PDB file of C-alpha atoms in Angstrom:
ATOM      1  CA  GLN A   1     -15.653   4.613  32.983  1.00  0.00           C
ATOM      2  CA  LEU A   2     -14.271   8.143  32.034  1.00  0.00           C
ATOM      3  CA  VAL A   3     -14.410  11.042  34.382  1.00  0.00           C
ATOM      4  CA  GLU A   4     -13.059  14.650  33.533  1.00  0.00           C
ATOM      5  CA  SER A   5     -11.605  16.996  35.866  1.00  0.00           C
ATOM      6  CA  GLY A   6      -9.925  20.234  35.835  1.00  0.00           C
ATOM      7  CA  GLY A   7     -12.249  22.680  34.304  1.00  0.00           C
ATOM      8  CA  GLY A   8     -13.022  26.082  35.363  1.00  0.00           C
ATOM      9  CA  VAL A   9     -12.972  29.715  34.556  1.00  0.00           C
ATOM     10  CA  VAL A  10      -9.760  31.330  33.257  1.00  0.00           C
ATOM     11  CA  GLN A  11      -8.643  34.565  31.899  1.00  0.00           C
ATOM     12  CA  PRO A  12      -7.978  34.744  28.051  1.00  0.00           C
ATOM     13  CA  GLY A  13      -4.117  34.029  27.578  1.00  0.00           C
ATOM     14  CA  GLY A  14      -4.318  31.768  30.432  1.00  0.00           C
ATOM     15  CA  SER A  15      -3.809  27.922  30.877  1.00  0.00           C
ATOM     16  CA  LEU A  16      -5.636  24.964  32.359  1.00  0.00           C
ATOM     17  CA  ARG A  17      -4.920  21.067  32.554  1.00  0.00           C
ATOM     18  CA  LEU A  18      -7.752  18.801  32.029  1.00  0.00           C
ATOM     19  CA  SER A  19      -7.531  15.314  33.228  1.00  0.00           C
ATOM     20  CA  CYS A  20      -9.321  12.158  32.603  1.00  0.00           C
ATOM     21  CA  ALA A  21      -9.402   9.165  34.954  1.00  0.00           C
ATOM     22  CA  THR A  22     -10.240   6.054  33.324  1.00  0.00           C
ATOM     23  CA  SER A  23     -11.313   2.702  34.795  1.00  0.00           C
ATOM     24  CA  GLY A  24     -12.951  -0.600  33.463  1.00  0.00           C
ATOM     25  CA  PHE A  25     -10.910  -1.394  30.263  1.00  0.00           C
ATOM     26  CA  VAL A  26      -7.227  -1.857  29.664  1.00  0.00           C
ATOM     27  CA  PHE A  27      -6.295   1.910  29.086  1.00  0.00           C
ATOM     28  CA  SER A  28      -2.814   1.238  27.920  1.00  0.00           C
ATOM     29  CA  SER A  29      -4.327  -0.638  24.896  1.00  0.00           C
ATOM     30  CA  PHE A  30      -6.593   2.165  23.387  1.00  0.00           C
ATOM     31  CA  TYR A  31      -6.144   5.197  21.640  1.00  0.00           C
ATOM     32  CA  MET A  32      -7.801   8.369  23.262  1.00  0.00           C
ATOM     33  CA  HIS A  33      -9.308  11.584  21.998  1.00  0.00           C
ATOM     34  CA  TRP A  34     -10.754  14.869  23.536  1.00  0.00           C
ATOM     35  CA  VAL A  35     -13.714  16.436  22.036  1.00  0.00           C
ATOM     36  CA  ARG A  36     -15.614  19.593  22.962  1.00  0.00           C
ATOM     37  CA  GLN A  37     -18.830  21.335  22.548  1.00  0.00           C
ATOM     38  CA  ALA A  38     -19.101  24.924  22.888  1.00  0.00           C
ATOM     39  CA  PRO A  39     -22.283  26.552  24.280  1.00  0.00           C
ATOM     40  CA  GLY A  40     -25.156  26.147  21.641  1.00  0.00           C
ATOM     41  CA  LYS A  41     -22.979  24.341  19.140  1.00  0.00           C
ATOM     42  CA  GLY A  42     -22.176  20.967  17.991  1.00  0.00           C
ATOM     43  CA  LEU A  43     -19.097  18.551  18.732  1.00  0.00           C
ATOM     44  CA  GLU A  44     -15.693  19.459  17.880  1.00  0.00           C
ATOM     45  CA  TRP A  45     -12.824  16.920  17.814  1.00  0.00           C
ATOM     46  CA  VAL A  46     -10.141  18.227  19.624  1.00  0.00           C
ATOM     47  CA  ALA A  47      -6.937  15.816  19.925  1.00  0.00           C
ATOM     48  CA  PHE A  48      -5.930  12.180  19.609  1.00  0.00           C
ATOM     49  CA  ILE A  49      -3.252  10.089  21.178  1.00  0.00           C
ATOM     50  CA  ARG A  50      -2.105   6.716  20.166  1.00  0.00           C
ATOM     51  CA  TYR A  51      -2.272   4.050  23.257  1.00  0.00           C
ATOM     52  CA  ASP A  52       1.705   4.436  23.546  1.00  0.00           C
ATOM     53  CA  GLY A  53       1.637   8.392  23.192  1.00  0.00           C
ATOM     54  CA  THR A  54       4.225   8.119  20.098  1.00  0.00           C
ATOM     55  CA  ASN A  55       1.513   9.568  17.801  1.00  0.00           C
ATOM     56  CA  LYS A  56      -0.622  12.563  17.993  1.00  0.00           C
ATOM     57  CA  TYR A  57      -3.236  14.758  16.236  1.00  0.00           C
ATOM     58  CA  TYR A  58      -4.784  18.170  16.721  1.00  0.00           C
ATOM     59  CA  ALA A  59      -7.737  20.136  15.333  1.00  0.00           C
ATOM     60  CA  ASP A  60      -6.441  23.009  13.528  1.00  0.00           C
ATOM     61  CA  SER A  61      -8.036  25.549  16.064  1.00  0.00           C
ATOM     62  CA  VAL A  62      -5.755  24.286  18.993  1.00  0.00           C
ATOM     63  CA  ARG A  63      -2.788  22.999  17.152  1.00  0.00           C
ATOM     64  CA  GLY A  64       0.376  24.969  18.657  1.00  0.00           C
ATOM     65  CA  ARG A  65      -1.649  25.669  21.813  1.00  0.00           C
ATOM     66  CA  PHE A  66      -2.940  22.461  23.427  1.00  0.00           C
ATOM     67  CA  THR A  67      -1.009  19.364  24.193  1.00  0.00           C
ATOM     68  CA  ILE A  68      -2.467  15.810  24.731  1.00  0.00           C
ATOM     69  CA  SER A  69      -0.700  13.426  27.022  1.00  0.00           C
ATOM     70  CA  ARG A  70      -1.154  10.357  28.953  1.00  0.00           C
ATOM     71  CA  ASP A  71       0.133   8.141  31.773  1.00  0.00           C
ATOM     72  CA  ASN A  72      -0.879   4.536  31.319  1.00  0.00           C
ATOM     73  CA  SER A  73       0.403   3.839  34.805  1.00  0.00           C
ATOM     74  CA  LYS A  74      -2.216   6.216  36.132  1.00  0.00           C
ATOM     75  CA  ASN A  75      -4.818   5.094  33.626  1.00  0.00           C
ATOM     76  CA  SER A  76      -5.169   8.866  32.846  1.00  0.00           C
ATOM     77  CA  LEU A  77      -5.481  11.097  30.071  1.00  0.00           C
ATOM     78  CA  TYR A  78      -4.512  14.889  30.268  1.00  0.00           C
ATOM     79  CA  LEU A  79      -4.969  17.952  27.893  1.00  0.00           C
ATOM     80  CA  GLN A  80      -2.685  20.919  28.484  1.00  0.00           C
ATOM     81  CA  MET A  81      -4.333  24.003  27.373  1.00  0.00           C
ATOM     82  CA  ASN A  82      -2.321  27.349  26.817  1.00  0.00           C
ATOM     83  CA  GLY A  83      -2.912  30.742  25.362  1.00  0.00           C
ATOM     84  CA  LEU A  84      -6.819  29.868  25.865  1.00  0.00           C
ATOM     85  CA  ARG A  85      -9.087  32.423  24.026  1.00  0.00           C
ATOM     86  CA  PRO A  86     -12.780  33.018  24.580  1.00  0.00           C
ATOM     87  CA  ASP A  87     -13.839  30.441  21.596  1.00  0.00           C
ATOM     88  CA  ASP A  88     -12.193  27.740  23.701  1.00  0.00           C
ATOM     89  CA  THR A  89     -15.066  28.082  26.230  1.00  0.00           C
ATOM     90  CA  ALA A  90     -16.624  24.461  26.059  1.00  0.00           C
ATOM     91  CA  VAL A  91     -17.637  21.324  27.666  1.00  0.00           C
ATOM     92  CA  TYR A  92     -14.560  19.048  27.137  1.00  0.00           C
ATOM     93  CA  TYR A  93     -14.996  15.243  26.849  1.00  0.00           C
ATOM     94  CA  CYS A  94     -12.735  12.641  27.005  1.00  0.00           C
ATOM     95  CA  ALA A  95     -13.325   9.567  24.643  1.00  0.00           C
ATOM     96  CA  LYS A  96     -12.310   6.523  24.059  1.00  0.00           C
ATOM     97  CA  ASP A  97     -11.215   5.247  20.716  1.00  0.00           C
ATOM     98  CA  PHE A  98     -13.167   2.127  19.615  1.00  0.00           C
ATOM     99  CA  ALA A  99     -10.200   0.736  17.975  1.00  0.00           C
ATOM    100  CA  GLY A 100     -10.059  -2.091  15.272  1.00  0.00           C
ATOM    101  CA  GLY A 101      -9.274   0.744  12.672  1.00  0.00           C
ATOM    102  CA  TYR A 102     -12.338   2.838  13.589  1.00  0.00           C
ATOM    103  CA  ARG A 103     -11.398   6.210  14.815  1.00  0.00           C
ATOM    104  CA  VAL A 104     -14.833   6.614  16.346  1.00  0.00           C
ATOM    105  CA  PHE A 105     -15.530   7.194  20.187  1.00  0.00           C
ATOM    106  CA  ASP A 106     -17.541   4.471  21.989  1.00  0.00           C
ATOM    107  CA  SER A 107     -17.160   5.546  25.489  1.00  0.00           C
ATOM    108  CA  TRP A 108     -17.437   9.242  26.819  1.00  0.00           C
ATOM    109  CA  GLY A 109     -16.923  10.884  30.020  1.00  0.00           C
ATOM    110  CA  GLN A 110     -19.580  13.526  31.372  1.00  0.00           C
ATOM    111  CA  GLY A 111     -17.513  16.343  30.332  1.00  0.00           C
ATOM    112  CA  THR A 112     -15.862  19.392  32.292  1.00  0.00           C
ATOM    113  CA  LEU A 113     -16.832  22.964  31.305  1.00  0.00           C
ATOM    114  CA  VAL A 114     -13.828  25.400  30.644  1.00  0.00           C
ATOM    115  CA  THR A 115     -15.058  29.101  30.820  1.00  0.00           C
ATOM    116  CA  VAL A 116     -12.437  31.727  28.967  1.00  0.00           C
ATOM    117  CA  SER A 117     -13.613  35.141  29.991  1.00  0.00           C
ATOM    118  CA  SER A 118     -12.140  38.536  31.693  1.00  0.00           C
TER     119      SER A 118
ATOM    120  CA  GLU B   1     -10.364  19.525   5.930  1.00  0.00           C
ATOM    121  CA  ILE B   2     -13.572  17.245   5.008  1.00  0.00           C
ATOM    122  CA  VAL B   3     -16.667  19.386   5.760  1.00  0.00           C
ATOM    123  CA  MET B   4     -19.945  17.347   7.102  1.00  0.00           C
ATOM    124  CA  THR B   5     -23.468  18.906   6.459  1.00  0.00           C
ATOM    125  CA  GLN B   6     -26.457  17.672   8.047  1.00  0.00           C
ATOM    126  CA  SER B   7     -29.935  18.020   7.010  1.00  0.00           C
ATOM    127  CA  PRO B   8     -32.453  19.113   8.082  1.00  0.00           C
ATOM    128  CA  VAL B   9     -31.146  21.083  11.069  1.00  0.00           C
ATOM    129  CA  THR B  10     -34.369  20.311  12.791  1.00  0.00           C
ATOM    130  CA  LEU B  11     -36.807  17.475  12.353  1.00  0.00           C
ATOM    131  CA  SER B  12     -40.361  17.336  13.957  1.00  0.00           C
ATOM    132  CA  VAL B  13     -41.979  13.916  14.372  1.00  0.00           C
ATOM    133  CA  SER B  14     -44.507  12.100  16.107  1.00  0.00           C
ATOM    134  CA  PRO B  15     -43.820   9.180  18.501  1.00  0.00           C
ATOM    135  CA  GLY B  16     -44.413   5.995  16.233  1.00  0.00           C
ATOM    136  CA  GLU B  17     -43.459   7.635  13.157  1.00  0.00           C
ATOM    137  CA  ARG B  18     -40.197   7.053  11.037  1.00  0.00           C
ATOM    138  CA  ALA B  19     -37.207   9.508  10.957  1.00  0.00           C
ATOM    139  CA  THR B  20     -34.666  10.082   8.236  1.00  0.00           C
ATOM    140  CA  LEU B  21     -31.732  12.109   8.920  1.00  0.00           C
ATOM    141  CA  SER B  22     -28.995  13.126   6.195  1.00  0.00           C
ATOM    142  CA  CYS B  23     -25.500  13.694   6.248  1.00  0.00           C
ATOM    143  CA  ARG B  24     -23.243  14.742   3.263  1.00  0.00           C
ATOM    144  CA  ALA B  25     -19.353  14.821   3.086  1.00  0.00           C
ATOM    145  CA  SER B  26     -17.352  17.468   1.073  1.00  0.00           C
ATOM    146  CA  GLN B  27     -15.324  14.527  -0.362  1.00  0.00           C
ATOM    147  CA  SER B  28     -15.726  10.994  -0.327  1.00  0.00           C
ATOM    148  CA  VAL B  29     -15.123   9.377   3.145  1.00  0.00           C
ATOM    149  CA  SER B  30     -15.766   5.661   1.761  1.00  0.00           C
ATOM    150  CA  SER B  31     -17.952   3.866   4.825  1.00  0.00           C
ATOM    151  CA  ASN B  32     -15.777   5.717   7.294  1.00  0.00           C
ATOM    152  CA  LEU B  33     -18.862   7.266   9.043  1.00  0.00           C
ATOM    153  CA  ALA B  34     -20.423   6.858  12.356  1.00  0.00           C
ATOM    154  CA  TRP B  35     -23.526   8.467  13.923  1.00  0.00           C
ATOM    155  CA  TYR B  36     -23.920   9.466  17.545  1.00  0.00           C
ATOM    156  CA  GLN B  37     -26.880  10.528  19.790  1.00  0.00           C
ATOM    157  CA  HIS B  38     -26.699  13.313  22.309  1.00  0.00           C
ATOM    158  CA  LYS B  39     -29.014  14.328  24.951  1.00  0.00           C
ATOM    159  CA  PRO B  40     -28.730  17.536  26.987  1.00  0.00           C
ATOM    160  CA  GLY B  41     -26.480  17.177  30.148  1.00  0.00           C
ATOM    161  CA  GLN B  42     -25.492  13.379  29.030  1.00  0.00           C
ATOM    162  CA  ALA B  43     -22.628  11.951  27.158  1.00  0.00           C
ATOM    163  CA  PRO B  44     -22.945  11.483  23.672  1.00  0.00           C
ATOM    164  CA  ARG B  45     -23.690   7.850  22.505  1.00  0.00           C
ATOM    165  CA  LEU B  46     -22.103   5.952  19.574  1.00  0.00           C
ATOM    166  CA  LEU B  47     -25.116   4.738  17.387  1.00  0.00           C
ATOM    167  CA  ILE B  48     -23.461   3.428  14.118  1.00  0.00           C
ATOM    168  CA  TYR B  49     -20.266   3.020  12.985  1.00  0.00           C
ATOM    169  CA  GLY B  50     -18.914   1.764   9.330  1.00  0.00           C
ATOM    170  CA  ALA B  51     -21.902   3.520   7.955  1.00  0.00           C
ATOM    171  CA  SER B  52     -24.215   0.891   8.876  1.00  0.00           C
ATOM    172  CA  ILE B  53     -23.020  -1.205  11.702  1.00  0.00           C
ATOM    173  CA  ARG B  54     -24.984  -0.734  14.941  1.00  0.00           C
ATOM    174  CA  ALA B  55     -22.717  -0.239  18.067  1.00  0.00           C
ATOM    175  CA  THR B  56     -23.300  -2.931  21.117  1.00  0.00           C
ATOM    176  CA  GLY B  57     -26.710  -2.581  22.522  1.00  0.00           C
ATOM    177  CA  ILE B  58     -28.043  -0.078  19.943  1.00  0.00           C
ATOM    178  CA  PRO B  59     -31.975  -1.047  19.014  1.00  0.00           C
ATOM    179  CA  ALA B  60     -32.492  -2.309  15.665  1.00  0.00           C
ATOM    180  CA  ARG B  61     -34.800   0.732  14.993  1.00  0.00           C
ATOM    181  CA  PHE B  62     -31.586   2.536  14.482  1.00  0.00           C
ATOM    182  CA  SER B  63     -30.014   1.961  10.812  1.00  0.00           C
ATOM    183  CA  GLY B  64     -27.487   3.608   8.975  1.00  0.00           C
ATOM    184  CA  SER B  65     -26.948   3.270   5.044  1.00  0.00           C
ATOM    185  CA  GLY B  66     -24.822   5.196   2.451  1.00  0.00           C
ATOM    186  CA  SER B  67     -21.074   5.418   1.078  1.00  0.00           C
ATOM    187  CA  GLY B  68     -19.165   7.788  -0.350  1.00  0.00           C
ATOM    188  CA  THR B  69     -20.298  11.264   0.130  1.00  0.00           C
ATOM    189  CA  GLU B  70     -24.226  10.549   1.024  1.00  0.00           C
ATOM    190  CA  PHE B  71     -25.425   8.975   4.342  1.00  0.00           C
ATOM    191  CA  THR B  72     -28.862   8.380   6.028  1.00  0.00           C
ATOM    192  CA  LEU B  73     -29.695   7.739   9.482  1.00  0.00           C
ATOM    193  CA  THR B  74     -33.182   5.833   9.861  1.00  0.00           C
ATOM    194  CA  ILE B  75     -34.884   5.731  13.150  1.00  0.00           C
ATOM    195  CA  SER B  76     -37.826   3.375  12.147  1.00  0.00           C
ATOM    196  CA  ILE B  77     -40.317   3.900  14.919  1.00  0.00           C
ATOM    197  CA  LEU B  78     -39.681   6.976  16.802  1.00  0.00           C
ATOM    198  CA  GLN B  79     -39.857   6.266  20.845  1.00  0.00           C
ATOM    199  CA  SER B  80     -39.881   9.030  23.567  1.00  0.00           C
ATOM    200  CA  GLU B  81     -36.056   8.322  24.380  1.00  0.00           C
ATOM    201  CA  ASP B  82     -35.158   8.947  20.725  1.00  0.00           C
ATOM    202  CA  PHE B  83     -35.668  12.541  20.925  1.00  0.00           C
ATOM    203  CA  ALA B  84     -32.189  14.193  20.930  1.00  0.00           C
ATOM    204  CA  VAL B  85     -29.583  15.601  18.547  1.00  0.00           C
ATOM    205  CA  TYR B  86     -27.787  13.370  16.218  1.00  0.00           C
ATOM    206  CA  TYR B  87     -24.550  13.937  14.874  1.00  0.00           C
ATOM    207  CA  CYS B  88     -22.536  12.054  12.093  1.00  0.00           C
ATOM    208  CA  GLN B  89     -18.598  12.144  12.103  1.00  0.00           C
ATOM    209  CA  GLN B  90     -16.266  10.964   9.538  1.00  0.00           C
ATOM    210  CA  PHE B  91     -13.035   9.251  10.332  1.00  0.00           C
ATOM    211  CA  ASP B  92     -11.771   8.814   6.780  1.00  0.00           C
ATOM    212  CA  ASP B  93      -9.163  11.500   7.432  1.00  0.00           C
ATOM    213  CA  TRP B  94      -7.527  13.787   9.870  1.00  0.00           C
ATOM    214  CA  PRO B  95      -8.877  16.016  11.307  1.00  0.00           C
ATOM    215  CA  LEU B  96     -11.846  14.138  12.460  1.00  0.00           C
ATOM    216  CA  THR B  97     -14.949  16.339  11.776  1.00  0.00           C
ATOM    217  CA  PHE B  98     -18.704  16.223  12.776  1.00  0.00           C
ATOM    218  CA  GLY B  99     -21.498  17.355  11.155  1.00  0.00           C
ATOM    219  CA  GLY B 100     -23.514  20.278  12.683  1.00  0.00           C
ATOM    220  CA  GLY B 101     -26.301  18.152  13.984  1.00  0.00           C
ATOM    221  CA  THR B 102     -29.899  17.394  13.708  1.00  0.00           C
ATOM    222  CA  LYS B 103     -32.332  17.796  16.465  1.00  0.00           C
ATOM    223  CA  VAL B 104     -35.297  15.421  16.257  1.00  0.00           C
ATOM    224  CA  GLU B 105     -38.012  17.091  18.252  1.00  0.00           C
ATOM    225  CA  ILE B 106     -41.562  15.959  19.416  1.00  0.00           C
ATOM    226  CA  LYS B 107     -43.886  17.225  16.723  1.00  0.00           C
TER     227      LYS B 107
END
């Protein structure tokens, strides 16, 4: 199970930290991702982190502003979002990596809504 | 960045009929392609990975095919619970990218 939290309304230029609490699997053994969906738009992959946190990838649209991290002792995934812009408004999902060399998402949370507006 | 293009944008189908959805990659992604189903207010659901491998618990009426740049998702006999938006996603290279989606609606 994946449960996101931390969404809300923030002004442009502001910051927000999303959290994803996980259970039901060995969190420390799996890569994890953040994926988002802007209102009326499709899915957009945002960020990836290796099981041990040593490797991370980001979408061009968020690189330099967002930081993905994890705490394996707390079975939790995080997304620190700085310099937020109106086009960052979206439902943010945390997603578990399928593993086995397949960078696909086999389990998703219900999402948390981030609204960037003045 | 690999651009994924899905067609059609909307597909109107009657229950019991077959639905065929297409996904094209801007460059070869080999068989590194997945399909998801997404219903409003719900989490997306992984249907197919490796272009043609059904995920755990996915009914046999869902099938995927293709390799390289052209892929197809077929729903053989549409059931009421299959009306949703479907996305393809490539995982051949970073950044991971999705297609724009195909909405399968009731005709």
